[in-house]
Amino acid sequence: MLLSEKQEALVKESWELLKQDIPLHSFRLFTSILEKAPGAKDLFSFLRDTDEIPQNNPKLRAHAAKVFRLTCESVVQLREKGGVLIGDATLKWLGSVHLQNGVLAPHFEMVKEALLKTIEEGVGEKWSEEMENAWGEAYDHLAAAIIGEMQAEA
Ligand code: HEM
Ligand code: ISQ
């Protein structure tokens, strides 16, 4: 489905805000994922051996920034190309990474909720239903593509 220019602008605008404090939003994203699925902690190599969520773990930060950025990029692509996603090689890589780390299709819904909640907290009063739909839609497309790669490789 094509996204409107308005939705693209909303996503870009919120990403500009989130970018200003990636450590905070990464931490919130993780906290929110673990609230929904405490067992997910052991999937992440950089969290497996610690009891605390490292507030300033550089790997966590870099990972979370990529998750935000990829979702944001898929919004732009959805608008411009009507669904063509990030490059094939990146998608294949994302499929393998998740497959190899034991991620399952049902995990994607909970990461979606966690991501939307993090963005909502991050943008504060700028949050709107339209913004939520734009991020949600982009995430769904990206998630479906990653799951497709995981199934193709499994
Ligand atoms: C790794 C993005 C969904 C768990 C990664 C990496 C990226 C990424 C970019 C690789 C980071 C790197 O090696 O530099 C995404 C995106 C998602 C998504 C864009 C959804 C659209 C999920 C879900 C889970 C998950 C649903 C389940 C909890 C993991 C794990 C790793 C990973 C366990 C490996 C981390 C490690 O190196 O130990 N993800 N992810 N991801 N992701 Fe996701
Ligand atoms: C990787 N995949 C999905 C979600 C994530 C959140 C934080 C850090 C890394 C992630």
Short mmCIF file of C-alpha atoms and ligand atoms in Angstrom, two decimals:
data_model
loop_
_atom_site.label_atom_id
_atom_site.label_comp_id
_atom_site.label_asym_id
_atom_site.label_seq_id
_atom_site.Cartn_x
_atom_site.Cartn_y
_atom_site.Cartn_z
CA MET A 1 0.00 0.00 0.00
CA LEU A 2 1.21 3.46 -0.81
CA LEU A 3 1.71 5.86 2.01
CA SER A 4 0.82 9.48 1.66
CA GLU A 5 3.33 12.29 1.60
CA LYS A 6 1.81 13.48 4.83
CA GLN A 7 2.53 10.14 6.50
CA GLU A 8 6.07 10.13 5.19
CA ALA A 9 6.57 13.63 6.56
CA LEU A 10 5.18 12.56 9.93
CA VAL A 11 7.55 9.64 10.16
CA LYS A 12 10.55 11.71 9.13
CA GLU A 13 9.61 14.38 11.60
CA SER A 14 9.32 11.90 14.45
CA TRP A 15 12.60 10.23 13.47
CA GLU A 16 14.35 13.62 13.65
CA LEU A 17 13.13 13.90 17.24
CA LEU A 18 14.04 10.35 18.20
CA LYS A 19 17.51 10.69 16.70
CA GLN A 20 18.35 13.32 19.26
CA ASP A 21 18.42 10.76 22.03
CA ILE A 22 19.07 7.29 20.66
CA PRO A 23 20.42 5.91 23.97
CA LEU A 24 17.22 6.83 25.78
CA HIS A 25 14.91 5.45 23.12
CA SER A 26 16.96 2.28 22.68
CA PHE A 27 16.73 1.67 26.36
CA ARG A 28 12.99 2.25 26.34
CA LEU A 29 12.50 0.02 23.33
CA PHE A 30 14.34 -2.79 25.06
CA THR A 31 12.57 -2.29 28.36
CA SER A 32 9.27 -2.43 26.57
CA ILE A 33 10.20 -5.59 24.63
CA LEU A 34 11.28 -7.30 27.85
CA GLU A 35 8.10 -6.29 29.66
CA LYS A 36 6.12 -8.07 27.00
CA ALA A 37 8.42 -11.06 26.69
CA PRO A 38 10.96 -11.45 29.50
CA GLY A 39 12.36 -14.54 27.78
CA ALA A 40 13.42 -12.46 24.77
CA LYS A 41 16.43 -11.22 26.72
CA ASP A 42 18.34 -14.42 26.05
CA LEU A 43 17.94 -14.01 22.31
CA PHE A 44 20.23 -11.01 22.37
CA SER A 45 23.89 -11.97 22.53
CA PHE A 46 24.83 -8.73 24.27
CA LEU A 47 22.26 -9.26 27.06
CA ARG A 48 22.48 -12.98 27.60
CA ASP A 49 25.12 -12.79 30.31
CA THR A 50 23.92 -9.79 32.25
CA ASP A 51 21.07 -9.41 34.71
CA GLU A 52 20.46 -5.78 34.09
CA ILE A 53 19.37 -3.99 30.97
CA PRO A 54 22.51 -2.05 30.28
CA GLN A 55 21.36 1.53 30.05
CA ASN A 56 24.27 2.50 27.94
CA ASN A 57 25.27 -0.69 26.22
CA PRO A 58 26.79 0.50 22.91
CA LYS A 59 25.66 -2.59 21.02
CA LEU A 60 22.13 -2.21 22.20
CA ARG A 61 22.18 1.40 21.13
CA ALA A 62 23.56 0.66 17.68
CA HIS A 63 21.08 -2.16 17.16
CA ALA A 64 18.08 -0.17 18.25
CA ALA A 65 19.11 2.77 16.09
CA LYS A 66 19.14 0.43 13.09
CA VAL A 67 15.69 -0.86 13.91
CA PHE A 68 14.30 2.68 14.01
CA ARG A 69 16.17 3.71 10.91
CA LEU A 70 15.20 0.69 8.81
CA THR A 71 11.56 1.12 9.70
CA CYS A 72 11.79 4.77 8.84
CA GLU A 73 13.44 3.98 5.51
CA SER A 74 10.77 1.50 4.65
CA VAL A 75 8.18 4.27 5.03
CA VAL A 76 9.99 6.32 2.44
CA GLN A 77 10.20 3.35 0.10
CA LEU A 78 6.58 2.49 0.59
CA ARG A 79 5.65 5.94 -0.51
CA GLU A 80 8.04 6.24 -3.39
CA LYS A 81 7.88 2.72 -4.77
CA GLY A 82 4.68 1.33 -3.39
CA GLY A 83 6.17 -1.50 -1.42
CA VAL A 84 9.64 -2.29 -2.69
CA LEU A 85 11.72 -2.70 0.41
CA ILE A 86 15.32 -2.10 1.35
CA GLY A 87 17.87 -3.86 -0.83
CA ASP A 88 17.67 -7.60 -1.32
CA ALA A 89 21.00 -8.22 0.34
CA THR A 90 20.02 -6.32 3.47
CA LEU A 91 16.78 -8.21 3.67
CA LYS A 92 18.52 -11.56 3.30
CA TRP A 93 20.97 -10.54 5.99
CA LEU A 94 18.13 -9.51 8.32
CA GLY A 95 16.41 -12.83 7.69
CA SER A 96 19.53 -14.82 8.59
CA VAL A 97 20.38 -12.75 11.65
CA HIS A 98 16.95 -13.31 13.12
CA LEU A 99 16.70 -16.94 12.14
CA GLN A 100 20.12 -17.67 13.61
CA ASN A 101 19.26 -15.94 16.85
CA GLY A 102 16.09 -17.96 17.36
CA VAL A 103 13.59 -15.20 16.62
CA LEU A 104 10.12 -16.50 15.69
CA ALA A 105 7.35 -14.92 13.65
CA PRO A 106 5.13 -14.19 16.72
CA HIS A 107 7.90 -12.07 18.22
CA PHE A 108 7.35 -9.50 15.52
CA GLU A 109 3.98 -8.38 16.81
CA MET A 110 5.33 -7.68 20.26
CA VAL A 111 8.33 -5.77 18.93
CA LYS A 112 5.87 -3.72 16.89
CA GLU A 113 3.91 -2.76 19.99
CA ALA A 114 7.10 -1.95 21.83
CA LEU A 115 8.38 0.17 18.95
CA LEU A 116 5.16 2.15 18.63
CA LYS A 117 5.03 2.74 22.36
CA THR A 118 8.63 3.96 22.35
CA ILE A 119 7.95 6.35 19.50
CA GLU A 120 4.82 7.60 21.21
CA GLU A 121 6.75 8.38 24.38
CA GLY A 122 9.57 9.86 22.36
CA VAL A 123 7.55 12.35 20.36
CA GLY A 124 5.16 13.32 23.15
CA GLU A 125 2.43 15.70 22.06
CA LYS A 126 3.30 15.32 18.38
CA TRP A 127 1.96 11.75 18.51
CA SER A 128 -1.18 11.15 16.48
CA GLU A 129 -3.17 8.29 15.09
CA GLU A 130 -1.93 9.13 11.62
CA MET A 131 1.67 8.94 12.78
CA GLU A 132 0.99 5.63 14.48
CA ASN A 133 -0.56 4.23 11.30
CA ALA A 134 2.36 5.33 9.17
CA TRP A 135 4.98 3.72 11.44
CA GLY A 136 2.78 0.67 11.95
CA GLU A 137 2.23 0.17 8.26
CA ALA A 138 5.91 0.49 7.44
CA TYR A 139 6.83 -1.91 10.23
CA ASP A 140 4.30 -4.50 9.01
CA HIS A 141 5.78 -4.47 5.53
CA LEU A 142 9.31 -4.72 6.79
CA ALA A 143 8.40 -7.47 9.28
CA ALA A 144 6.58 -9.48 6.59
CA ALA A 145 9.63 -9.21 4.34
CA ILE A 146 12.00 -10.35 7.11
CA ILE A 147 9.71 -13.24 8.07
CA GLY A 148 9.53 -14.21 4.40
CA GLU A 149 13.34 -14.37 4.24
CA MET A 150 13.44 -16.37 7.46
CA GLN A 151 11.01 -18.90 6.03
CA ALA A 152 12.84 -19.06 2.74
CA GLU A 153 16.07 -19.84 4.53
CA ALA A 154 14.75 -22.19 7.23
C1 HEM B 1 19.33 -8.31 15.22
C2 HEM B 1 16.43 -5.16 13.00
C3 HEM B 1 12.60 -7.64 14.58
C4 HEM B 1 15.50 -9.84 17.75
C5 HEM B 1 18.85 -7.30 14.42
C6 HEM B 1 19.68 -6.50 13.57
C7 HEM B 1 18.88 -5.58 12.99
C8 HEM B 1 17.53 -5.84 13.42
C9 HEM B 1 19.28 -4.48 12.02
C10 HEM B 1 21.16 -6.70 13.37
C11 HEM B 1 21.97 -5.75 14.08
C12 HEM B 1 23.42 -5.92 13.78
O1 HEM B 1 23.93 -7.05 13.82
O2 HEM B 1 24.03 -4.90 13.51
C13 HEM B 1 15.14 -5.60 13.18
C14 HEM B 1 13.97 -5.06 12.51
C15 HEM B 1 12.90 -5.78 12.94
C16 HEM B 1 13.38 -6.75 13.89
C17 HEM B 1 14.01 -3.91 11.51
C18 HEM B 1 11.44 -5.66 12.58
C19 HEM B 1 10.94 -5.08 11.51
C20 HEM B 1 13.04 -8.44 15.61
C21 HEM B 1 12.20 -9.24 16.46
C22 HEM B 1 13.01 -9.83 17.37
C23 HEM B 1 14.37 -9.43 17.09
C24 HEM B 1 10.71 -9.38 16.33
C25 HEM B 1 12.55 -10.75 18.49
C26 HEM B 1 12.71 -10.46 19.76
C27 HEM B 1 16.78 -9.70 17.28
C28 HEM B 1 17.94 -10.41 17.80
C29 HEM B 1 19.04 -9.97 17.06
C30 HEM B 1 18.54 -9.00 16.11
C31 HEM B 1 17.92 -11.43 18.92
C32 HEM B 1 20.48 -10.41 17.23
C33 HEM B 1 21.15 -9.55 18.21
C34 HEM B 1 22.55 -10.03 18.54
O3 HEM B 1 23.47 -9.70 17.80
O4 HEM B 1 22.68 -10.75 19.52
N1 HEM B 1 17.55 -6.89 14.29
N2 HEM B 1 14.74 -6.59 14.02
N3 HEM B 1 14.34 -8.57 16.02
N4 HEM B 1 17.18 -8.86 16.27
FE1 HEM B 1 15.96 -7.71 15.18
C1 ISQ B 2 16.99 -5.90 17.16
N1 ISQ B 2 15.90 -6.34 16.61
C2 ISQ B 2 14.74 -5.93 17.05
C3 ISQ B 2 14.60 -5.04 18.07
C4 ISQ B 2 15.73 -4.55 18.67
C5 ISQ B 2 15.68 -3.63 19.69
C6 ISQ B 2 16.81 -3.14 20.26
C7 ISQ B 2 18.01 -3.57 19.82
C8 ISQ B 2 18.09 -4.49 18.80
C9 ISQ B 2 16.95 -4.99 18.20
#
